[in-house]
Tab-separated table of C-alpha atoms and ligand atoms in Angstrom:
chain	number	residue	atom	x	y	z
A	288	UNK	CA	-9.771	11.972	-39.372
A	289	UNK	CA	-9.995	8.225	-39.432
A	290	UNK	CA	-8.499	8.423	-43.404
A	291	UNK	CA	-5.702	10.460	-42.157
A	292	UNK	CA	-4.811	8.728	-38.993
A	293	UNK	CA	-4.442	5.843	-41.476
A	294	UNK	CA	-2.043	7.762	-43.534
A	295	UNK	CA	0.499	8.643	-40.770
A	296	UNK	CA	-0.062	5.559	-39.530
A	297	UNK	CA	1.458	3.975	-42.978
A	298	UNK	CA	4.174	6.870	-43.375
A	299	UNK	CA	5.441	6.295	-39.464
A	300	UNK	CA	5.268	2.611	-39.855
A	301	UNK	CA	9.093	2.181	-41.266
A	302	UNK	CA	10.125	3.801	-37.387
A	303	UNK	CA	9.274	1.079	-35.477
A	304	UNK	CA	12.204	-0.584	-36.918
A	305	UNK	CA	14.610	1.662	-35.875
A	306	UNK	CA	15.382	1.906	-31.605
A	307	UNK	CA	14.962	-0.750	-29.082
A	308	UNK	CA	12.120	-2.625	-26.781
A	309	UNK	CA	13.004	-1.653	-22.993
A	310	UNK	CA	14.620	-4.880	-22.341
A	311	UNK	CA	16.004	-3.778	-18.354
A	312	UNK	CA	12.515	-5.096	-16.967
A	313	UNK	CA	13.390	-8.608	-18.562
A	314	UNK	CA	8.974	-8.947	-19.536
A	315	UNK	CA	8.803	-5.602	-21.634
A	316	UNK	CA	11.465	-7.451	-23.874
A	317	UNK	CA	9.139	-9.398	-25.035
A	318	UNK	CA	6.657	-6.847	-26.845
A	319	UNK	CA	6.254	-7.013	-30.486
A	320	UNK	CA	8.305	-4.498	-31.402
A	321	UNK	CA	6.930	-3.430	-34.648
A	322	UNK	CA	3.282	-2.636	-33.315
A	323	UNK	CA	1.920	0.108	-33.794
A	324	UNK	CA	-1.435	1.871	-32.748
A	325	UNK	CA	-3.311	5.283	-32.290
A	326	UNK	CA	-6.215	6.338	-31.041
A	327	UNK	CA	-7.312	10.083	-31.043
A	328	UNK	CA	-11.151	11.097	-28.869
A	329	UNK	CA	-12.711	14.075	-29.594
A	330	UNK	CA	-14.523	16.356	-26.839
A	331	UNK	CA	-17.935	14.630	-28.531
A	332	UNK	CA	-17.289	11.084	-27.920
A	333	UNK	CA	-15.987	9.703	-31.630
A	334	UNK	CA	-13.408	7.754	-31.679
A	335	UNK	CA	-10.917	6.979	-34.044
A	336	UNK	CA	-8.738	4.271	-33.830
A	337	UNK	CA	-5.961	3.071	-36.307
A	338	UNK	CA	-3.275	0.109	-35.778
A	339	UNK	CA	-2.313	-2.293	-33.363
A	340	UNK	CA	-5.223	-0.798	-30.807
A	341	UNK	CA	-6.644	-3.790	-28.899
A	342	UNK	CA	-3.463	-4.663	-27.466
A	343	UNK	CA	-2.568	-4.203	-24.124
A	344	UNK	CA	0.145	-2.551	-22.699
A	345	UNK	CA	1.624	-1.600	-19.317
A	346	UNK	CA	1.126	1.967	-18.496
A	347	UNK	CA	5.127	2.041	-16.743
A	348	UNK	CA	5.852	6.513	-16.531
A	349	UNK	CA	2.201	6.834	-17.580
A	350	UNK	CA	0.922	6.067	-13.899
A	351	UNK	CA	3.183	8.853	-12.555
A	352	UNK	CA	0.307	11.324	-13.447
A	353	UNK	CA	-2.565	9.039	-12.098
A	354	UNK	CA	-0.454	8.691	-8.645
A	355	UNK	CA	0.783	12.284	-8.454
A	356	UNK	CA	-3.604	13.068	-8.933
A	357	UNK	CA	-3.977	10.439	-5.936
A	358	UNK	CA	-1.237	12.364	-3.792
A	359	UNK	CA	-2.430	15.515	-4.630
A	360	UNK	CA	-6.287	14.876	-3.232
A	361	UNK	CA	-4.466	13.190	-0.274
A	362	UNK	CA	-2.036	15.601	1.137
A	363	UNK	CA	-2.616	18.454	-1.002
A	364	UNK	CA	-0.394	21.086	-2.562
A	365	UNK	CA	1.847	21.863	0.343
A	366	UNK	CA	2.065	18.279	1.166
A	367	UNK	CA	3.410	16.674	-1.903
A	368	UNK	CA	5.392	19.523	-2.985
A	369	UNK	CA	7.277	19.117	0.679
A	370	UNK	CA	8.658	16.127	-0.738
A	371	UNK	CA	9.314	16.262	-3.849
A	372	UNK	CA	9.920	19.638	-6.906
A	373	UNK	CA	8.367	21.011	-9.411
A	374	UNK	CA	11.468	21.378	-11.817
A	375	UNK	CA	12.288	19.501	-15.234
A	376	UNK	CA	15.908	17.620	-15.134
A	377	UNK	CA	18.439	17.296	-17.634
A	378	UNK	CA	18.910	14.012	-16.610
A	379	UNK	CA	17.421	10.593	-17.455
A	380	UNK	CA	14.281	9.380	-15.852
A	381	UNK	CA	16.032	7.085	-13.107
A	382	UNK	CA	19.232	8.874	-12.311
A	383	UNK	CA	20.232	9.268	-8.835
A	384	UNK	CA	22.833	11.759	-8.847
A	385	UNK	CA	20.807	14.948	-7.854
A	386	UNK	CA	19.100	13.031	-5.020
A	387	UNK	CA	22.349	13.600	-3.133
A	388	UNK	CA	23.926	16.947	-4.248
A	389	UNK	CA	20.285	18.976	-4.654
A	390	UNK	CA	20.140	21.686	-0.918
A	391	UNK	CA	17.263	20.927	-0.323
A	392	UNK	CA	17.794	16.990	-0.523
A	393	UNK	CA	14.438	15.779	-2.646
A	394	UNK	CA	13.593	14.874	-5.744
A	395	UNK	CA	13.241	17.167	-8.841
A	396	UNK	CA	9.516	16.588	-9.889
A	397	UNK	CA	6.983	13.606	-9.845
A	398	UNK	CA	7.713	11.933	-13.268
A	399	UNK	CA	11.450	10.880	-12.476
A	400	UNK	CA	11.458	7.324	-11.036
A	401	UNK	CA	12.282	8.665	-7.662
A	402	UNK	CA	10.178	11.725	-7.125
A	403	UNK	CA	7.060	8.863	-8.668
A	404	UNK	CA	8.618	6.663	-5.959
A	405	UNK	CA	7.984	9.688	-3.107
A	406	UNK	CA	4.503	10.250	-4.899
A	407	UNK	CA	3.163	7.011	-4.782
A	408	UNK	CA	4.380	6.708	-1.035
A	409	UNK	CA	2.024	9.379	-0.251
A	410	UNK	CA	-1.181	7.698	-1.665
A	411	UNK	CA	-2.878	6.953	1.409
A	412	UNK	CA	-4.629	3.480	2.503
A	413	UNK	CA	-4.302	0.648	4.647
A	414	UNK	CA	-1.873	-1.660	2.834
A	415	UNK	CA	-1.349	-2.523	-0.449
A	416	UNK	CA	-3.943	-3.782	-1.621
A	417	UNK	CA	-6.078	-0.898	-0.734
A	418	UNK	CA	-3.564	1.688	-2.037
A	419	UNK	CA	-4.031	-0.290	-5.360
A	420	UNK	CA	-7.459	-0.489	-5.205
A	421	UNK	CA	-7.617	3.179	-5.199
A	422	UNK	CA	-5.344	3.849	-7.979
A	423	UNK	CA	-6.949	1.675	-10.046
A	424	UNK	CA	-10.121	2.833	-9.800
A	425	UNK	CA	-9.950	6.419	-10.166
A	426	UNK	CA	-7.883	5.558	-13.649
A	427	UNK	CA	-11.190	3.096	-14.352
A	428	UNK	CA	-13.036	5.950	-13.897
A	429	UNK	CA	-11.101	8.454	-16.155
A	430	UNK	CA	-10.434	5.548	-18.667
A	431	UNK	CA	-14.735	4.638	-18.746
A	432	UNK	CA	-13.262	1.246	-18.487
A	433	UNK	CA	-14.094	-1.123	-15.190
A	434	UNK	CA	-11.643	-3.866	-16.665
A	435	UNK	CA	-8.583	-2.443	-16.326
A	436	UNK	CA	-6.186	-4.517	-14.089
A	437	UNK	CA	-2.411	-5.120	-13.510
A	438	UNK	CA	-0.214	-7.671	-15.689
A	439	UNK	CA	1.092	-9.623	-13.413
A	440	UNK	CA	4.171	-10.862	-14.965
A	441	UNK	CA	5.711	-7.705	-15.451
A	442	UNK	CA	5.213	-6.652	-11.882
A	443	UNK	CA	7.219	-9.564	-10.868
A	444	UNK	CA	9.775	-9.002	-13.433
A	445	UNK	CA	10.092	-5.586	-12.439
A	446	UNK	CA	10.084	-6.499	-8.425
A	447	UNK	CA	12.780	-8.931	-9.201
A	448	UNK	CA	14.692	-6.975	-11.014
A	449	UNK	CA	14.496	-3.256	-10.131
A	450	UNK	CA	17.171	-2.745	-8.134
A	451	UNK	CA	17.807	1.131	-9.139
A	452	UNK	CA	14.235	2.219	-8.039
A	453	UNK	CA	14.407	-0.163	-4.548
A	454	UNK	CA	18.244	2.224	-4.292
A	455	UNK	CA	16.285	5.291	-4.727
A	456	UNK	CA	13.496	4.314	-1.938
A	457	UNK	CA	16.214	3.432	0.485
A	458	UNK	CA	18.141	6.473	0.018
A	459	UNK	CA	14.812	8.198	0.146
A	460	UNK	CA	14.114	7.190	3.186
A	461	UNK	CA	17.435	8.203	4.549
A	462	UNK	CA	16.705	11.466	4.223
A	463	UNK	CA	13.318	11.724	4.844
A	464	UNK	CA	11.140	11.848	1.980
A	465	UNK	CA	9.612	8.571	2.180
A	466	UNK	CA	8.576	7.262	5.665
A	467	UNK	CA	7.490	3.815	6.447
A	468	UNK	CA	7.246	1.005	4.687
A	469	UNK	CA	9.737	1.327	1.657
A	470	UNK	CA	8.969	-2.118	0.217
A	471	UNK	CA	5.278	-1.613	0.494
A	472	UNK	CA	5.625	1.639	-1.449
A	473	UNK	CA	7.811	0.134	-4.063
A	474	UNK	CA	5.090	-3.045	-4.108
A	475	UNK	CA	3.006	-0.426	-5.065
A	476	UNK	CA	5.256	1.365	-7.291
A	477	UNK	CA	6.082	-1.670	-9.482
A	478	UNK	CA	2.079	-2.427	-9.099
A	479	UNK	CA	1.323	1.159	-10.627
A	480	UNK	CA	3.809	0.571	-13.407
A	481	UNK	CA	2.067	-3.003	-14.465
A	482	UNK	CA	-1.353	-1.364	-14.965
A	483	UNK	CA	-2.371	-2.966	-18.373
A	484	UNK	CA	-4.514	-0.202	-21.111
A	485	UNK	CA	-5.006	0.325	-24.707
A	486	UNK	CA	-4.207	3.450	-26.475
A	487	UNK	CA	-8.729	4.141	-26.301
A	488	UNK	CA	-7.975	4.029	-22.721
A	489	UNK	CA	-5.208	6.173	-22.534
A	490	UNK	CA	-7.313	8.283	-25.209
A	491	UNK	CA	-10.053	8.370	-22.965
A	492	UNK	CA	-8.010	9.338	-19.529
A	493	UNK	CA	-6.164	12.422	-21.707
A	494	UNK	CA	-9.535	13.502	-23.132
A	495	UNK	CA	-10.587	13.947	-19.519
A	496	UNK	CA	-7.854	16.417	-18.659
A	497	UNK	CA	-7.844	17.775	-21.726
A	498	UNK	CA	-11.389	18.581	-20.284
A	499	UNK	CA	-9.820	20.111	-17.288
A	500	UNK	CA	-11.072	16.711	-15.114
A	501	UNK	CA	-14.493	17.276	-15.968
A	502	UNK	CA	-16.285	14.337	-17.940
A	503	UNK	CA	-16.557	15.375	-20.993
A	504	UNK	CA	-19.846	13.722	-21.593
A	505	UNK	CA	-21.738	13.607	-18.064
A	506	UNK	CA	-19.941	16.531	-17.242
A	507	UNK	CA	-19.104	15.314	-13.472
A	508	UNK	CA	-15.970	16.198	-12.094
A	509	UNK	CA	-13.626	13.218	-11.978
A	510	UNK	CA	-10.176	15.033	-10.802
A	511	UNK	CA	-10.250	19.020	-9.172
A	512	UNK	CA	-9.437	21.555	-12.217
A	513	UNK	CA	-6.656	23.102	-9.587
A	514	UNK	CA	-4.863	19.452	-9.798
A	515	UNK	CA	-5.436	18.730	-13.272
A	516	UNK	CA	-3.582	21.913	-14.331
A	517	UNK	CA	-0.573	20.974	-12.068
A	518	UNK	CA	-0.439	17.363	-14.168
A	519	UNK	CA	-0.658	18.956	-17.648
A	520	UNK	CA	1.508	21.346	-16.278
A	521	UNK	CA	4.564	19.181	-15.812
A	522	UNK	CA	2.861	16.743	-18.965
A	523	UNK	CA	4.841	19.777	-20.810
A	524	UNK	CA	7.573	20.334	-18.733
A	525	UNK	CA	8.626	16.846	-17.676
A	526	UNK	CA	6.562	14.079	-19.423
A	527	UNK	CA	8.940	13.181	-22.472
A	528	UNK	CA	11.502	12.822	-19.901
A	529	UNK	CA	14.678	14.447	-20.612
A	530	UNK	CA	13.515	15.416	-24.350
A	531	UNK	CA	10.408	17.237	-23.080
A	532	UNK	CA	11.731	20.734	-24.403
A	533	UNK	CA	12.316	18.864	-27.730
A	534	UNK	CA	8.927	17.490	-27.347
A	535	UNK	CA	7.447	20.722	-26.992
A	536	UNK	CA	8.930	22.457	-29.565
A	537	UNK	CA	8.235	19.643	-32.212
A	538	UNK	CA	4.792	18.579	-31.104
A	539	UNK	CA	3.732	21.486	-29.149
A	540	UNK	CA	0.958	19.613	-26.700
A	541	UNK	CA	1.022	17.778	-22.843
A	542	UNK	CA	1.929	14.153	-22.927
A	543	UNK	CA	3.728	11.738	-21.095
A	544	UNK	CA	5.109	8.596	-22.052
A	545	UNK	CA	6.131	5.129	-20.678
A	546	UNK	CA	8.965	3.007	-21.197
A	547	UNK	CA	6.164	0.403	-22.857
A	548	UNK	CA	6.128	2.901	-25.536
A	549	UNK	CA	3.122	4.312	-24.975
A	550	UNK	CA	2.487	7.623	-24.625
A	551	UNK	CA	-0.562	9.893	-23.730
A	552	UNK	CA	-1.721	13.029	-24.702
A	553	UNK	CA	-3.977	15.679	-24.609
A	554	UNK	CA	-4.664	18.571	-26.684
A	555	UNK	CA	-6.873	21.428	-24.348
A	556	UNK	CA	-10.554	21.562	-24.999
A	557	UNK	CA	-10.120	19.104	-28.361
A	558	UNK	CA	-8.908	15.852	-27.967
A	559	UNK	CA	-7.722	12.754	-26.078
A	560	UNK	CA	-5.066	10.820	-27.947
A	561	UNK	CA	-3.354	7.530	-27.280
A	562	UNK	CA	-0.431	6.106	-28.663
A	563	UNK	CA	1.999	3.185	-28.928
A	564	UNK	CA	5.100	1.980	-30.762
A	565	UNK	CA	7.205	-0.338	-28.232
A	566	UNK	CA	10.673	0.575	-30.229
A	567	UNK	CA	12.462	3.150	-27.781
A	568	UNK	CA	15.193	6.272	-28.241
A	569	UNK	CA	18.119	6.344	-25.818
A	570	UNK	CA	15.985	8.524	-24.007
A	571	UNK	CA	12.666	5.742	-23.510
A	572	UNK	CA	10.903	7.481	-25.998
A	573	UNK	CA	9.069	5.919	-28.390
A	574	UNK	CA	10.137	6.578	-31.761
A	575	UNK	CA	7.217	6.014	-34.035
A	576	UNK	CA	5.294	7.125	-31.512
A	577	UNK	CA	7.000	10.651	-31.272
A	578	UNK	CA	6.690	11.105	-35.140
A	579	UNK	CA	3.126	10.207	-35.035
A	580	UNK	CA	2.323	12.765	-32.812
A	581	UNK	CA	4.530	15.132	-34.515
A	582	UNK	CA	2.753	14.311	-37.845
A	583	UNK	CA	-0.715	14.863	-36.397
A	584	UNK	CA	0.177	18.160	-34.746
A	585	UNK	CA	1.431	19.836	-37.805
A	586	UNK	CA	-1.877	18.803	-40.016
A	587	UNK	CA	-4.113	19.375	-37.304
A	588	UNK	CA	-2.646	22.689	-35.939
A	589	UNK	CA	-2.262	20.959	-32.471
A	590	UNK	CA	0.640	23.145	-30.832
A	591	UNK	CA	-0.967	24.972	-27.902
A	592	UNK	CA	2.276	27.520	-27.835
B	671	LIG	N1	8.570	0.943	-14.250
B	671	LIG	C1	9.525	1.785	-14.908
B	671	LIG	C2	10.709	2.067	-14.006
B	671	LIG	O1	10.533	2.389	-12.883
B	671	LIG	C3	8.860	3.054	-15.329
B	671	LIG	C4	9.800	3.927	-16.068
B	671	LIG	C5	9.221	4.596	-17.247
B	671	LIG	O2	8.256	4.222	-17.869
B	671	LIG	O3	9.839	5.595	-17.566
B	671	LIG	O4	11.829	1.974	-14.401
């Protein structure tokens, strides 16, 4: 495993010059954009790690699963899916066109920016910090990591500059999907977003629903099987944003990615894998990162359709 991981690393390498670093929140622009790194966890604990994979990076999209987990324990399945849908969208991750013209008026599943936005607003606690507190340690907990923490620069470049996602709380709120505080649940949001992990800790969180929640080792349940296939579920449908049905066809297997150019994925009852490549698609995909797992899939027989 390790020799080939090594292989596609080299072969994939050349794609990290091609695309672009998210430069809209103005602190992503400043990732190396020819790193790259993957780590792949298999259901007995080895772990095999290849590239840039002691870096950090921000989770960004990646924390729409971890949040939609949160809302799900918290409301459960009647009370998230109230607010926001369970369909994939043609259209990029923070549009804000259906928002309006969609009967009924919400948004089209959790991993666009504005049905996360409705997600995260559900997460219950008594102020921020608390909400945070939560979030972070239930990814902790899936990640076997007790370090992981927020980068605080990019949360303030993002809350300074993300004007889009504060448009889609307000208008939100105006029709009743969000209630309360709207700049506490985009504090959050942005907060969420910021969470810094390597591509082991992404390998290890996948590995754990590729385990249907269950640690894979102690074997204690860290996330309900019924909400853990809900997550994977839209992983497939909705994770690669608008090129998930390309995603699926090419790479065959649950995974969602962030606009860090990360991106996390699971293969059922086999493996946890973790990737990054900063260098983005029009679509906020990253590039190398896609091939990777495209090149990995086909040797290892991956596909689960
Ligand atoms: N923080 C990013 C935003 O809201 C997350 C988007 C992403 O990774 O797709 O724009």
């Amino acid at each position: 495993m390790q020799l080939m991981l090594q292989e596609i690393l080299e072969s994939c390498k050349h794609l990290t010059r091609k695309g672009q670093v998210a430069q809209y929140i103005p602190a992503l622009g400043d990732a190396r954009s020819d790193c790259l790194g993957i780590t792949v966890i298999d259901m007995n604990g080895h772990v095999f790690s290849v590239g840039d994979c002691q870096e950090k990076f921000t989770m960004q999209s990646v924390s729409k699963l971890i949040t939609l987990m949160l809302a799900l324990i918290d409301n459960g399945i009647d009370g998230v899916f109230s607010k926001v849908g369970m369909e994939p969208t043609g259209d990029p991750f923070n549009s804000i066109i259906k928002l309006e013209t969609l009967e009924p008026a919400k948004p089209l599943n959790p991993m666009i920016n504005a049905g996360a936005i409705a997600t995260t607003s559900l997460i219950k606690g008594s102020g921020t910090a608390e909400r945070l507190e939560r979030i972070l340690s239930l990814i902790r907990k899936l990640s076997k990591n007790p370090h992981i923490s927020y980068n605080e620069r990019v949360y303030l470049s993002e809350k300074e500059t993300g004007d889009r996602n504060r448009s889609l709380a307000y208008f939100m709120r105006g029709i009743d999907i969000v209630k309360g505080d709207v700049e506490e649940h985009l504090d959050l949001y942005f907060l969420q977003c910021a969470i810094e992990v390597t591509t082991r800790d992404l390998a290890n969180i996948a590995l754990c629903i590729a385990n249907m929640g269950k640690d894979p080792y102690t074997k204690e349940v860290v996330v309900p099987e019924h909400i853990v296939r809900i997550v994977k579920t839209f992983m497939v449908t909705c994770g690669m944003y608008d090129a998930s049905g390309e995603f699926a066809i090419r790479v065959g297997i649950p995974a969602k990615s962030g606009v860090s150019g990360v991106i996390m994925a699971c293969v059922p009852d086999r493996y946890g894998i973790g990737v990054v490549g900063p260098s983005l698609d029009d679509k906020g995909n990253s590039i190398a990162g896609i091939k990777v797992l495209e090149e990995l899939s086909k040797r290892l027989k991956l596909s689960i359709f």
